Coordinates of C-alpha atoms and ligand atoms in Angstrom, one line a residue:
M1030 CA 88.0 115.3 140.1
A1031 CA 86.7 115.9 136.7
A1032 CA 82.9 116.1 136.5
D1033 CA 82.7 114.3 133.2
G1034 CA 85.2 112.3 131.2
K1035 CA 86.5 115.4 129.3
E1036 CA 89.3 116.4 131.5
I1037 CA 90.6 112.9 131.7
R1038 CA 93.8 112.4 129.7
V1039 CA 94.4 109.2 127.8
E1040 CA 98.0 108.5 127.3
Q1041 CA 100.8 105.9 127.2
L1042 CA 101.8 104.4 130.6
S1043 CA 105.1 106.1 131.4
E1044 CA 108.1 104.6 133.1
G1045 CA 107.9 104.6 136.8
Q1046 CA 104.1 104.2 136.8
L1047 CA 104.0 100.4 137.2
D1048 CA 103.2 100.4 140.9
A1049 CA 100.4 103.0 140.4
L1050 CA 99.0 100.8 137.6
I1051 CA 99.0 97.7 139.9
E1052 CA 97.2 99.7 142.6
A1053 CA 94.6 101.0 140.2
Q1054 CA 94.0 97.4 138.9
N1055 CA 93.3 96.2 142.4
R1056 CA 90.8 99.0 142.9
I1057 CA 89.2 98.5 139.4
F1058 CA 88.7 94.7 140.0
E1059 CA 87.5 95.0 143.6
D1060 CA 83.9 94.4 142.4
Y1061 CA 84.8 92.1 139.5
I1062 CA 83.0 88.9 138.7
I1063 CA 86.0 86.8 139.8
Q1064 CA 88.6 87.6 142.4
I1065 CA 91.7 89.2 140.9
R1066 CA 94.6 90.4 143.0
S1067 CA 97.4 92.0 140.9
S1068 CA 101.0 92.5 141.9
R1069 CA 104.1 93.5 140.1
Q1070 CA 105.1 89.9 139.7
F1071 CA 101.6 88.7 138.7
F1072 CA 101.2 91.4 136.0
M1073 CA 104.7 91.0 134.6
D1074 CA 104.4 87.2 134.5
F1075 CA 101.0 87.6 132.8
L1076 CA 102.5 90.0 130.2
R1077 CA 105.4 87.7 129.5
S1078 CA 103.1 84.7 129.0
V1079 CA 101.0 86.5 126.4
G1080 CA 103.9 88.2 124.7
G1081 CA 102.8 91.6 125.9
D1082 CA 104.8 94.8 126.4
L1083 CA 104.4 97.2 129.2
R1084 CA 105.1 100.1 126.8
E1085 CA 101.9 99.3 125.0
V1086 CA 99.7 99.9 128.1
I1087 CA 97.5 102.9 127.8
V1088 CA 96.1 104.7 130.9
S1089 CA 93.5 107.3 131.6
M1090 CA 94.6 110.0 134.1
D1091 CA 92.6 112.2 136.3
G1092 CA 95.2 114.7 137.4
D1093 CA 98.1 112.4 138.6
Q1094 CA 95.8 109.5 139.4
I1095 CA 95.4 106.5 137.1
V1096 CA 91.7 105.9 136.8
G1097 CA 91.6 103.3 134.0
Y1098 CA 93.9 101.2 131.7
V1099 CA 93.8 99.0 128.7
C1100 CA 96.5 96.5 127.8
P1101 CA 96.6 95.7 124.1
V1102 CA 98.9 92.9 123.0
I1103 CA 100.0 93.1 119.4
D1104 CA 101.2 90.1 117.4
G1105 CA 101.7 90.7 113.7
D1106 CA 98.3 91.6 112.2
E1107 CA 96.4 90.4 115.2
A1108 CA 95.9 91.9 118.6
W1109 CA 94.3 90.8 121.9
I1110 CA 93.0 93.0 124.7
G1111 CA 94.7 91.7 127.8
G1112 CA 92.8 93.7 130.3
L1113 CA 90.6 96.8 130.5
G1114 CA 89.1 98.6 133.4
V1115 CA 88.0 101.9 134.9
L1116 CA 87.8 102.8 138.6
P1117 CA 84.3 102.4 139.9
S1118 CA 84.2 106.1 140.8
H1119 CA 84.9 107.0 137.2
R1120 CA 82.6 104.7 135.2
R1121 CA 79.9 105.7 132.8
R1122 CA 81.7 108.8 131.6
G1123 CA 83.0 107.4 128.4
I1124 CA 86.5 106.6 129.7
G1125 CA 86.3 102.9 128.9
T1126 CA 85.3 103.8 125.4
R1127 CA 88.1 106.3 125.0
L1128 CA 90.6 103.7 126.2
M1129 CA 89.3 101.1 123.8
L1130 CA 89.4 103.5 120.9
A1131 CA 93.0 104.5 121.8
A1132 CA 94.0 100.8 121.9
E1133 CA 92.3 100.2 118.5
E1134 CA 94.0 103.2 117.0
K1135 CA 97.4 101.9 118.2
C1136 CA 96.6 98.5 116.8
R1137 CA 95.5 99.9 113.4
S1138 CA 98.6 102.0 113.1
K1139 CA 100.7 98.8 113.5
G1140 CA 98.8 97.0 110.8
V1141 CA 96.5 95.0 113.0
R1142 CA 93.5 93.6 111.1
E1143 CA 91.6 91.9 113.8
V1144 CA 91.3 92.5 117.6
T1145 CA 90.2 89.6 119.9
L1146 CA 89.2 89.8 123.6
E1147 CA 87.3 87.6 126.1
V1148 CA 84.5 88.4 128.5
I1149 CA 83.6 86.1 131.4
E1150 CA 80.1 84.8 130.9
G1151 CA 77.8 86.7 133.3
N1152 CA 79.7 90.0 132.9
D1153 CA 76.8 91.3 130.8
L1154 CA 77.7 94.9 131.3
A1155 CA 81.1 94.4 129.7
K1156 CA 79.7 92.3 126.9
R1157 CA 77.2 95.0 126.0
F1158 CA 80.0 97.6 126.3
Y1159 CA 82.1 95.7 123.7
E1160 CA 79.1 95.0 121.4
K1161 CA 78.5 98.8 121.3
L1162 CA 82.1 99.2 120.1
G1163 CA 81.5 96.7 117.3
Y1164 CA 82.8 93.4 118.9
A1165 CA 80.8 90.2 118.2
G1166 CA 81.0 86.9 120.1
S1167 CA 82.8 84.1 118.2
R1168 CA 83.0 81.2 120.6
R1169 CA 83.3 80.1 124.2
Y1170 CA 86.2 78.7 126.3
L1171 CA 85.9 76.8 129.6
T1172 CA 87.8 76.7 132.8
A1173 CA 87.4 73.4 134.6
E1174 CA 88.5 71.7 137.8
G1175 CA 89.1 68.1 138.7
R1176 CA 91.2 65.9 140.8
P1177 CA 94.4 63.9 140.3
A1178 CA 93.7 60.1 140.2
R1179 CA 95.6 56.8 140.1
F1180 CA 95.7 55.1 136.7
E1181 CA 97.6 52.2 135.3
G1182 CA 98.3 51.6 131.7
F1183 CA 98.6 54.7 129.4
G1184 CA 98.7 53.0 126.0
Q1185 CA 101.8 54.5 124.6
M1186 CA 104.0 55.5 127.5
P1187 CA 104.8 59.2 127.4
E1188 CA 108.4 60.3 127.5
P1189 CA 110.1 63.5 128.6
A1190 CA 110.1 66.0 125.8
T1191 CA 112.5 68.9 125.0
Q1192 CA 111.2 72.5 124.9
A1193 CA 111.8 72.6 121.1
E1194 CA 109.7 69.4 120.5
I1195 CA 106.9 70.9 122.6
V1196 CA 107.0 74.2 120.7
R1197 CA 106.8 72.3 117.4
M1198 CA 103.8 70.1 118.4
H1199 CA 102.1 73.1 120.1
A1200 CA 102.2 75.1 116.9
R1201 CA 100.3 72.4 115.0
S1202 CA 97.9 71.2 117.6
Y1203 CA 96.9 74.7 119.0
A1204 CA 96.7 76.5 115.6
D1205 CA 92.9 77.0 115.9
T1206 CA 92.4 77.9 119.5
C1207 CA 92.2 80.7 121.9
W1208 CA 94.6 83.7 121.5
Q1209 CA 96.6 83.3 124.6
K1210 CA 97.0 79.6 124.2
R1211 CA 98.3 79.6 120.7
T1212 CA 101.0 82.3 121.1
V1213 CA 104.5 80.8 121.3
H1214 CA 105.1 83.0 124.3
A1215 CA 102.4 81.1 126.2
I1216 CA 103.9 77.8 125.6
M1217 CA 107.5 79.0 126.3
S1218 CA 106.6 80.5 129.6
S1219 CA 104.5 77.5 130.7
A1220 CA 107.1 75.0 129.6
R1221 CA 109.8 76.7 131.7
G1222 CA 108.3 75.6 135.0
A1223 CA 106.4 72.5 133.9
E1224 CA 107.1 68.8 133.4
R1225 CA 106.9 68.1 129.6
Y1226 CA 105.9 64.8 128.0
K1227 CA 105.3 63.6 124.5
V1228 CA 103.9 60.6 122.7
D1229 CA 103.7 60.0 119.0
G1230 CA 101.0 62.5 118.1
G1231 CA 100.7 64.6 121.2
F1232 CA 102.1 66.2 124.3
V1233 CA 101.2 67.4 127.7
L1234 CA 102.6 70.0 130.2
L1235 CA 101.9 69.8 133.9
R1236 CA 102.9 71.8 136.8
V1237 CA 102.2 71.8 140.6
V1238 CA 102.2 74.9 142.7
E1239 CA 101.9 73.8 146.3
T1240 CA 99.0 71.4 146.2
N1241 CA 97.3 72.9 143.1
A1242 CA 98.0 71.3 139.8
F1243 CA 97.6 72.8 136.3
I1244 CA 97.6 71.2 132.9
P1245 CA 98.6 74.3 131.0
F1246 CA 98.6 72.4 127.6
L1247 CA 97.5 69.1 126.3
G1248 CA 97.7 68.9 122.5
V1249 CA 97.1 66.3 119.9
L1250 CA 98.2 66.7 116.3
P1251 CA 95.3 67.1 113.8
E1252 CA 96.1 63.8 112.0
K1253 CA 96.2 61.8 115.3
R1254 CA 92.9 63.0 116.7
R1255 CA 90.1 60.5 117.6
T1256 CA 92.7 57.8 118.3
G1257 CA 92.7 57.9 122.1
V1258 CA 95.9 60.0 122.4
A1259 CA 94.2 62.7 124.5
T1260 CA 92.6 60.1 126.8
S1261 CA 95.9 58.4 127.5
L1262 CA 97.8 61.7 128.0
T1263 CA 95.1 62.8 130.5
R1264 CA 95.3 59.5 132.4
F1265 CA 99.1 59.8 132.5
A1266 CA 99.0 63.5 133.6
L1267 CA 96.4 62.9 136.4
N1268 CA 98.4 59.9 137.6
R1269 CA 101.6 61.9 137.6
L1270 CA 99.9 64.7 139.5
W1271 CA 98.6 62.2 142.0
N1272 CA 102.2 61.0 142.5
L1273 CA 103.3 64.6 142.9
G1274 CA 100.9 65.1 145.8
A1275 CA 98.5 67.6 144.2
F1276 CA 94.8 67.8 145.4
K1277 CA 93.2 69.8 142.7
V1278 CA 93.8 70.2 138.9
T1279 CA 92.7 73.2 136.9
V1280 CA 92.6 73.6 133.2
Y1281 CA 92.1 77.0 131.6
N1282 CA 90.8 78.1 128.2
V1283 CA 89.8 74.8 126.9
N1284 CA 87.6 74.6 123.8
E1285 CA 83.9 74.1 124.3
D1286 CA 83.6 71.4 121.7
L1287 CA 82.2 67.9 121.9
P1288 CA 85.5 65.9 122.2
T1289 CA 86.7 68.3 124.9
L1290 CA 83.5 68.1 126.8
R1291 CA 83.5 64.3 126.6
L1292 CA 87.1 64.2 127.9
L1293 CA 86.2 66.6 130.8
D1294 CA 83.2 64.4 131.7
M1295 CA 85.2 61.2 131.5
F1296 CA 87.6 62.4 134.1
D1297 CA 84.9 64.1 136.2
F1298 CA 86.0 67.6 135.7
K1299 CA 83.5 70.4 136.5
V1300 CA 83.3 73.6 134.5
T1301 CA 83.9 76.5 136.8
M1302 CA 83.9 79.4 134.4
K1303 CA 83.0 80.2 130.8
E1304 CA 84.5 82.9 128.6
I1305 CA 83.1 84.4 125.5
E1306 CA 85.6 85.2 122.8
M1307 CA 84.7 88.4 120.9
K1308 CA 86.3 89.8 117.7
K1309 CA 86.3 93.0 115.7
N1310 CA 87.7 93.5 112.2
M1311 CA 89.8 96.6 111.9
A1312 CA 89.8 96.8 108.2
G1313 CA 88.3 99.9 106.6
K1314 CA 87.3 101.6 109.8
Ligands
COA2419 C1 83.5 97.7 131.4 C2 84.1 99.1 131.8 C3 85.6 99.1 131.4 C4 83.3 100.2 131.1 O1 84.0 101.4 131.4 P1 83.2 102.8 131.4 O2 84.2 103.9 131.4 O3 82.2 102.8 132.5 O4 82.5 102.7 130.0 P2 81.8 103.9 129.1 O5 81.4 105.0 130.1 O6 82.7 104.3 128.0 O7 80.5 103.2 128.7 C5 80.2 103.0 127.3 C6 78.9 102.3 127.2 O8 78.9 101.0 127.7 C7 77.7 100.6 128.3 N1 77.8 100.5 129.8 C8 78.9 100.8 130.5 N2 78.7 100.6 131.8 C9 77.4 100.3 131.9 C10 76.6 99.9 133.0 N3 77.0 100.0 134.3 N4 75.3 99.6 132.8 C11 74.8 99.6 131.5 N5 75.6 99.9 130.4 C12 76.8 100.2 130.6 C13 76.7 101.8 128.0 O9 76.1 101.5 126.8 C14 77.7 102.9 127.9 O10 77.2 104.0 127.2 P3 76.3 105.1 127.8 O11 76.9 105.5 129.2 O12 76.3 106.2 126.8 O13 75.0 104.5 128.0 C15 84.0 99.3 133.3 O14 82.6 99.1 133.7 C16 84.8 98.4 134.2 O15 86.0 98.7 134.4 N6 84.3 97.3 134.7 C17 85.1 96.4 135.6 C18 86.2 95.7 134.8 C19 85.7 94.9 133.6 O16 84.6 94.3 133.6 N7 86.5 95.0 132.6 C20 86.2 94.3 131.3 C21 86.7 92.9 131.5 S1 86.4 92.0 130.0

């Protein structure tokens, strides 16, 4: 094993290294702030949902062992870091920094002007690490959990929606939200396995996996906000999930703004995790 980070090679993930990458991820995240268990399916589904490409993954190699990786996801002139980590045995040797610099170099060479990433609140070490690299916090997102419930009367009764209708409404209602949630890949991959409903001015997607329910998207068009659309879509969704036999409902990456907090509170959802969005401008560096 290399005594410092110098003999560590930083290179593109090569074909045939996927299983080794998954194994490395599981060791990297063993002591992580939340539990993560990767698998081929988990990682490929994740990549698909954010529009990522396995060929963009960069790894650090100690001999023939993967000891770190970074997964940049490039979309036009923006990019997002969809995962970074170094094996516990190899930390504090500059490998994380080298991986990030290699990812930024790749982004820059493809015309990216801004890189975004998220850090779980409480992962202070990672936050400081990114600050040292020039990233600054921009806002926070929440994960929250609640329960399905019976409701009657939803105002405007939602109707099943086509994928194309959802994609159109998503583009307008999620324009200014978190990176993963506003990419068209995210909505396409969520919509595939979910029930889709629309009303005049908004839409909701819901899905049940065993007894866990998810509301991957609930969007209201800008001109229809503050008219009760979100409340009635939420009532409808929670009632539908009750009928589908779910016990628990999770929502990920919701904005931490007043209307959203009020909505969560109204339906007795509890915040379980906060994520800090951080950004770095690539111009002129
Ligand atoms: C965050 C992580 C990728 C950093 O990788 P690394 O190879 O240890 O990072 P580097 O050696 O390049 O560290 C660069 C700087 O970050 C800061 N830093 C990194 N680890 C630190 C620690 N344990 N305590 C304090 N500062 C730390 C230091 O300023 C360090 O510079 P220094 O060693 O000259 O003081 C690594 O700790 C990791 O994989 N953590 C678990 C997964 C994770 O949290 N990923 C990020 C998810 S958002």
